[in-house]
PDB file of N, CA and C in Angstrom:
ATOM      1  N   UNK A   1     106.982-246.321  22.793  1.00 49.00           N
ATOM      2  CA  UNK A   1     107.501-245.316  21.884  1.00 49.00           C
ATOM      3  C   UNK A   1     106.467-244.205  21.727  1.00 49.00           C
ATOM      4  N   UNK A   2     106.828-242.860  21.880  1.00 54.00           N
ATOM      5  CA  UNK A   2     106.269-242.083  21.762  1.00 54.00           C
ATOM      6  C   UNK A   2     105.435-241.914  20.362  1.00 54.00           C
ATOM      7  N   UNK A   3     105.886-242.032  19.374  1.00 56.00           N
ATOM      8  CA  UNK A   3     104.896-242.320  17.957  1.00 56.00           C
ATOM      9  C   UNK A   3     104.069-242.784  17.762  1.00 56.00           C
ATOM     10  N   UNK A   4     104.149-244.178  18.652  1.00 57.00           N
ATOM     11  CA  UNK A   4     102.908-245.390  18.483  1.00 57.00           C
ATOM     12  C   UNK A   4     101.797-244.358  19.036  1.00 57.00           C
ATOM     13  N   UNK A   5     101.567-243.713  20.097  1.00 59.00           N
ATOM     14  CA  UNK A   5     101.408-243.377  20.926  1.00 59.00           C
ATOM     15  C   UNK A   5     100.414-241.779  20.387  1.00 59.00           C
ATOM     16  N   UNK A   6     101.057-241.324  19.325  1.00 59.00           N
ATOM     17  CA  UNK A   6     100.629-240.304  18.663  1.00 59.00           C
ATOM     18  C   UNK A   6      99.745-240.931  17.889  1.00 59.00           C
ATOM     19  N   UNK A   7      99.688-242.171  17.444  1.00 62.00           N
ATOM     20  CA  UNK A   7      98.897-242.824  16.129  1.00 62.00           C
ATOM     21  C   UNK A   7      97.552-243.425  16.861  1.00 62.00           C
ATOM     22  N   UNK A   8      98.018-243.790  17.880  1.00 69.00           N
ATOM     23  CA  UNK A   8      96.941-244.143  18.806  1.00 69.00           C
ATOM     24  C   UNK A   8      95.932-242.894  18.661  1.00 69.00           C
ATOM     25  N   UNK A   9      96.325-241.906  19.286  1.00 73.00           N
ATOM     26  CA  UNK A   9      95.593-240.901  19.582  1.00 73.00           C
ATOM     27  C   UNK A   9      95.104-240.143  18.701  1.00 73.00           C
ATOM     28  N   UNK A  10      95.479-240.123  16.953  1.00 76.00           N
ATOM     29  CA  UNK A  10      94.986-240.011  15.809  1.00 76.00           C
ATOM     30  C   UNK A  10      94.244-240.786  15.351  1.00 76.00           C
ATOM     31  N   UNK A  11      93.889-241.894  15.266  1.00 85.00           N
ATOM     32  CA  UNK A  11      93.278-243.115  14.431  1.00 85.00           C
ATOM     33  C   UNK A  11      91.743-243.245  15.106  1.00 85.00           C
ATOM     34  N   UNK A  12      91.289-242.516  15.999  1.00 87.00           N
ATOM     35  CA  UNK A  12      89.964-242.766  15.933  1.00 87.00           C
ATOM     36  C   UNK A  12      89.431-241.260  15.681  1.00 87.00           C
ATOM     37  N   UNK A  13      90.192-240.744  15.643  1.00 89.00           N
ATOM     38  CA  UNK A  13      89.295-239.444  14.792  1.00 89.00           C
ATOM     39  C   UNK A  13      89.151-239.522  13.455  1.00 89.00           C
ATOM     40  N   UNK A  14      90.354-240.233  12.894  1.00 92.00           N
ATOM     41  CA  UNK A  14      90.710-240.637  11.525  1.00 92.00           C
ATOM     42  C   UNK A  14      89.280-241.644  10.809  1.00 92.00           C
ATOM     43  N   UNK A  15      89.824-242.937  11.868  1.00 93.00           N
ATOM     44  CA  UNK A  15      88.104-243.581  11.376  1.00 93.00           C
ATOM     45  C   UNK A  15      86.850-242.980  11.569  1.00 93.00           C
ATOM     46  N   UNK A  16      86.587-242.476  12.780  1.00 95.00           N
ATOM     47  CA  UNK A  16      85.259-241.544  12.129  1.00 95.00           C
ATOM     48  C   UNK A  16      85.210-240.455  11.172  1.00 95.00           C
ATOM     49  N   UNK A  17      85.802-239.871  10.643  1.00 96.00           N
ATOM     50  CA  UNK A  17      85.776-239.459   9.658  1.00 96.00           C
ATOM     51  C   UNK A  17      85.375-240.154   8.166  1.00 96.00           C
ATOM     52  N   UNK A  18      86.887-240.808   8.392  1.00 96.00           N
ATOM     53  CA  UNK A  18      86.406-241.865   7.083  1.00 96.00           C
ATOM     54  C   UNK A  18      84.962-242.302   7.319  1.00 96.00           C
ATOM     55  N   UNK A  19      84.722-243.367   8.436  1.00 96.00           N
ATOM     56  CA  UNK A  19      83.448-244.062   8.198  1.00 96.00           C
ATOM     57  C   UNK A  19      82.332-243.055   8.262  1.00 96.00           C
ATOM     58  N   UNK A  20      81.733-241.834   8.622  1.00 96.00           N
ATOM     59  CA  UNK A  20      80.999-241.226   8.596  1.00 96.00           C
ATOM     60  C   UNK A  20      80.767-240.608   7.120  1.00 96.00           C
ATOM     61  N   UNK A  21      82.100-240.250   6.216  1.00 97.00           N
ATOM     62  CA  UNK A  21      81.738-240.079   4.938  1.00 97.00           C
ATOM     63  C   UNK A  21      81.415-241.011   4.182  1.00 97.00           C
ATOM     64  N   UNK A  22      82.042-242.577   4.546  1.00 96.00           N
ATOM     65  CA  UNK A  22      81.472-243.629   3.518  1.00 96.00           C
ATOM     66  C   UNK A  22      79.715-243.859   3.742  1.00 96.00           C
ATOM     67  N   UNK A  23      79.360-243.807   4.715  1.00 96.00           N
ATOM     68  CA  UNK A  23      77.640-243.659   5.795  1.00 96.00           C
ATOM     69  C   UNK A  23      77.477-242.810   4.421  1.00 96.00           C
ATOM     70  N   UNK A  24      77.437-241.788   4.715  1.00 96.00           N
ATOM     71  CA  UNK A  24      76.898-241.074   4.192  1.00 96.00           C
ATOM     72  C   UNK A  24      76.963-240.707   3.023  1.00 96.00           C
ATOM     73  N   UNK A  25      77.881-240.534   2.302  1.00 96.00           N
ATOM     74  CA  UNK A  25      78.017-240.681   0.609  1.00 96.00           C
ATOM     75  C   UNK A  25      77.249-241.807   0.437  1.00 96.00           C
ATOM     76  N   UNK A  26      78.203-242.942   0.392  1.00 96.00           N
ATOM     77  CA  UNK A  26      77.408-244.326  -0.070  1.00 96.00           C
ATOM     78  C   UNK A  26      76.034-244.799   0.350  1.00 96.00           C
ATOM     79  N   UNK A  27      75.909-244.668   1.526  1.00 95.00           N
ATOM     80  CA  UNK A  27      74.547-244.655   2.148  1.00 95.00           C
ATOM     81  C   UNK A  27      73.293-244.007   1.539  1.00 95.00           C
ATOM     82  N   UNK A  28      73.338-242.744   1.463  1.00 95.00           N
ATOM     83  CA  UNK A  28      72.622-241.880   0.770  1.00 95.00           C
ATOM     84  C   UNK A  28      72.502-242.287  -0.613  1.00 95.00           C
ATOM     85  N   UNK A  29      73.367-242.290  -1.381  1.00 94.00           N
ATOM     86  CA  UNK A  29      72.942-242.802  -2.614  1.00 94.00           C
ATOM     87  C   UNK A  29      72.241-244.476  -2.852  1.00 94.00           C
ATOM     88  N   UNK A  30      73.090-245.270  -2.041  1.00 95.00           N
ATOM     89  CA  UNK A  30      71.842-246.787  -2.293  1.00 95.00           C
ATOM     90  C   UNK A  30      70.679-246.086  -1.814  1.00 95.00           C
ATOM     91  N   UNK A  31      70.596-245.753  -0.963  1.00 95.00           N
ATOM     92  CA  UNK A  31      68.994-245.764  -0.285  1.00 95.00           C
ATOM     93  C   UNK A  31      67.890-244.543  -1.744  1.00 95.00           C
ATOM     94  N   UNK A  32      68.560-243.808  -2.361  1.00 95.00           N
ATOM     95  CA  UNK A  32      68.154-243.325  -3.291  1.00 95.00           C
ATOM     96  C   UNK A  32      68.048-244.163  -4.563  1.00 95.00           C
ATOM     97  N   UNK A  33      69.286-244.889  -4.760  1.00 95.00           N
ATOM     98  CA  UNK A  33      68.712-245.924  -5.632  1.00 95.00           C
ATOM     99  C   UNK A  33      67.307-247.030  -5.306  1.00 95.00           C
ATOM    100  N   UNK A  34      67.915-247.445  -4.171  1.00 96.00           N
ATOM    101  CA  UNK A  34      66.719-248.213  -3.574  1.00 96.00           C
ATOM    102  C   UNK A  34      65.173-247.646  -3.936  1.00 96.00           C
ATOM    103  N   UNK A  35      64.740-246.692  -3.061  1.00 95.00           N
ATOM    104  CA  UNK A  35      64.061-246.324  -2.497  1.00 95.00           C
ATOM    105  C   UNK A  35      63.315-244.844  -3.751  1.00 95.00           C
ATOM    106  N   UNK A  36      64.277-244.016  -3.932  1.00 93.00           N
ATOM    107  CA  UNK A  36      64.071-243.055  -5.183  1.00 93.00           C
ATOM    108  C   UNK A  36      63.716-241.713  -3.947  1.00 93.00           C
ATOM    109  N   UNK A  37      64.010-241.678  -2.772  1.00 92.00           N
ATOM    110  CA  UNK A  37      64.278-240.634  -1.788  1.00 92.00           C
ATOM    111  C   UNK A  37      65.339-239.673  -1.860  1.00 92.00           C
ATOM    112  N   UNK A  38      65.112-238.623  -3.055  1.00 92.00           N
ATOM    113  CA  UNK A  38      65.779-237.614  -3.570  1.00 92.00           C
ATOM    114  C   UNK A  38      66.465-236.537  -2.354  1.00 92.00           C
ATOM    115  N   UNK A  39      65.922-236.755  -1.523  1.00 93.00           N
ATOM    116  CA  UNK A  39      66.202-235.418  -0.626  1.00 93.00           C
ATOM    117  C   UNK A  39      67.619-236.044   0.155  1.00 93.00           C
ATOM    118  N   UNK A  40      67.825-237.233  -0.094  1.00 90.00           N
ATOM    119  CA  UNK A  40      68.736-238.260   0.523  1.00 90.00           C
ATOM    120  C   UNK A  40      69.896-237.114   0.168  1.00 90.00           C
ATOM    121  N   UNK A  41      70.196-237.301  -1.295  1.00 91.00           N
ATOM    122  CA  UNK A  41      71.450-236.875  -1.852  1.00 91.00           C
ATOM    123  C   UNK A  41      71.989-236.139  -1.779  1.00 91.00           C
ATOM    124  N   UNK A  42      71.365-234.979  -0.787  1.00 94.00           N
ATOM    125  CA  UNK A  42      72.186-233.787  -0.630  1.00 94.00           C
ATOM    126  C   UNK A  42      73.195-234.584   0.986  1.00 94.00           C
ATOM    127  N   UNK A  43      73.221-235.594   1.298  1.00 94.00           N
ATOM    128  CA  UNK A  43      74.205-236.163   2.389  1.00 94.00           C
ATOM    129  C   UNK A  43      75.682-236.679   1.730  1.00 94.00           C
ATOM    130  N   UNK A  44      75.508-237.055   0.317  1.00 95.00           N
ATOM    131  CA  UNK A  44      76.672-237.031  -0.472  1.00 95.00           C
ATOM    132  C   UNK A  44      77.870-236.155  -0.319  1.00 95.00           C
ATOM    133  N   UNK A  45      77.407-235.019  -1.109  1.00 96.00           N
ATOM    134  CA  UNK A  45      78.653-234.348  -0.698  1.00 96.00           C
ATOM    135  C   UNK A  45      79.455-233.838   0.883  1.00 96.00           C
ATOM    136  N   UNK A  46      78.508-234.089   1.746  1.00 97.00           N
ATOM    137  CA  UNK A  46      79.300-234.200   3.022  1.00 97.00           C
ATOM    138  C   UNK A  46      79.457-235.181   3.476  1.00 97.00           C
ATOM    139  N   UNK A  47      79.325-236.513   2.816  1.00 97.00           N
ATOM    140  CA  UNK A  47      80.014-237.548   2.766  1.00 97.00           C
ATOM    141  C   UNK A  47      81.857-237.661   2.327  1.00 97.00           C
ATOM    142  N   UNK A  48      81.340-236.351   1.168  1.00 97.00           N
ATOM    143  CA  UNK A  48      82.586-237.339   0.690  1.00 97.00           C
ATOM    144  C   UNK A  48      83.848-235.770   1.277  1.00 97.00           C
ATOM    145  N   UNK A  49      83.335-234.888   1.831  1.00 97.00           N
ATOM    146  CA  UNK A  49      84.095-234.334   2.170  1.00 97.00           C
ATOM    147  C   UNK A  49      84.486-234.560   3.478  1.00 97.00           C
ATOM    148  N   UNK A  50      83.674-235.193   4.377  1.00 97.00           N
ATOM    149  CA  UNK A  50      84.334-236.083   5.699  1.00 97.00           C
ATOM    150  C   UNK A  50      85.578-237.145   5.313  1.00 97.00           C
ATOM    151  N   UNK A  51      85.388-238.123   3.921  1.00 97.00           N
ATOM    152  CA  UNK A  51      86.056-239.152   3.544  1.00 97.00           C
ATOM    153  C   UNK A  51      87.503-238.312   3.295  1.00 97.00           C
ATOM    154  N   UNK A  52      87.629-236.793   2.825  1.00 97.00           N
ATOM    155  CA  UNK A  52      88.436-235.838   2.623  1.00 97.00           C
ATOM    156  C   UNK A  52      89.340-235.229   3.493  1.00 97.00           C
ATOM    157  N   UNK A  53      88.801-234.853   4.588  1.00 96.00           N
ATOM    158  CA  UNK A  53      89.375-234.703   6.023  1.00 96.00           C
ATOM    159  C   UNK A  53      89.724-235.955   6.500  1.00 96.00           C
ATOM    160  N   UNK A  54      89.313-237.004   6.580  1.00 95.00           N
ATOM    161  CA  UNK A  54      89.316-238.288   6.853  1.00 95.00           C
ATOM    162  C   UNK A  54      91.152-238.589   6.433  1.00 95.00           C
ATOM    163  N   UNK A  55      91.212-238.532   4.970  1.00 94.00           N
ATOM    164  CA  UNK A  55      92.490-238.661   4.635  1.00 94.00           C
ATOM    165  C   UNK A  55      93.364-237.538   4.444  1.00 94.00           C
ATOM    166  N   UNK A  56      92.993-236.336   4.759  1.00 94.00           N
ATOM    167  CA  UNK A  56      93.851-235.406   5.219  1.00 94.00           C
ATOM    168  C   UNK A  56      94.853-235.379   6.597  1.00 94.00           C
ATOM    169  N   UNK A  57      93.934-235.736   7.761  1.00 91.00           N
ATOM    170  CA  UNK A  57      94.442-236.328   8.793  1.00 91.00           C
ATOM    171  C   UNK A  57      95.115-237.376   8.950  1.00 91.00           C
ATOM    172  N   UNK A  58      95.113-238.661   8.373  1.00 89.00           N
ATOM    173  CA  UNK A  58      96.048-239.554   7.797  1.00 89.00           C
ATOM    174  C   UNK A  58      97.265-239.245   7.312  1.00 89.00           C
ATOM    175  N   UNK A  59      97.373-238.341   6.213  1.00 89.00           N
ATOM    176  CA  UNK A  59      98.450-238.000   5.805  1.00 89.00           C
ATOM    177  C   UNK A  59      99.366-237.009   6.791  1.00 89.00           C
ATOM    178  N   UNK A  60      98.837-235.800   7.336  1.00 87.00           N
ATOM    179  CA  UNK A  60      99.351-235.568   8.518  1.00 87.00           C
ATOM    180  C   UNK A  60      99.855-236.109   9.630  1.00 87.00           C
ATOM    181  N   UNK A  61      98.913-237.103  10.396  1.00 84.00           N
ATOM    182  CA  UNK A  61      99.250-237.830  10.856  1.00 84.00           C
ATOM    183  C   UNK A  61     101.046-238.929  10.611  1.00 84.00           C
ATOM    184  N   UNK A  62     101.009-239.416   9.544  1.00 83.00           N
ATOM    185  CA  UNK A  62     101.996-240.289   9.303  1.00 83.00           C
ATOM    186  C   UNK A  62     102.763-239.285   8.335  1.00 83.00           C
ATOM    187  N   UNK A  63     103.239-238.451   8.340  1.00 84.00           N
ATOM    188  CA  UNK A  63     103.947-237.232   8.472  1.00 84.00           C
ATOM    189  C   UNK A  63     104.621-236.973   9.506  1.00 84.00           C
ATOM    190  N   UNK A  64     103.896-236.515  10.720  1.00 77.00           N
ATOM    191  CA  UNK A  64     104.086-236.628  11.867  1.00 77.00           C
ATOM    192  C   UNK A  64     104.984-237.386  12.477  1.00 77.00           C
ATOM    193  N   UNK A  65     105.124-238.802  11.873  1.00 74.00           N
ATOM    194  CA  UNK A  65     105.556-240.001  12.648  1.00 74.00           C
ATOM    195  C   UNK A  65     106.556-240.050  11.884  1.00 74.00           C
ATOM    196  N   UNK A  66     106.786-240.272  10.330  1.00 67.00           N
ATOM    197  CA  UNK A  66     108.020-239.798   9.554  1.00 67.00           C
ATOM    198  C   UNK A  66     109.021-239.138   9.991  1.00 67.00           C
ATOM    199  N   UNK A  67     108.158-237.971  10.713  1.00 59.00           N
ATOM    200  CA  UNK A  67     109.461-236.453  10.925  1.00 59.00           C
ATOM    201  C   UNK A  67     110.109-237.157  12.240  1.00 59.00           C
TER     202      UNK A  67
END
């Protein structure tokens, strides 16, 4: 089926996204808790705006497959 097929070819851009913002939001901040390496935290917010695109593309995606 042509859909499966579209999801295929969405879902690993999808997970790197996601997982590169969770890396890095979450990441950045333990290691600042941990550690108290302030300069960490500026990786946060492009954490969590990868996690953003991440599920932007998702929703497009299965949109896509809806229509």
């Amino acid at each position: 089926d042509s859909s499966v097929t579209g999801v295929q070819t969405c879902a690993l851009p999808i997970c790197m996204f996601v997982l590169a913002g969770i890396g890095m939001f979450s990441g950045s901040l333990y290691v600042y808790a941990i550690s108290g390496i302030k300069w960490l935290t500026m990786l946060a917010p492009l954490g969590g705006t990868s996690m953003i695109v991440g599920w932007i593309l998702l929703c497009i995606a299965v949109t896509r497959i809806r229509a």
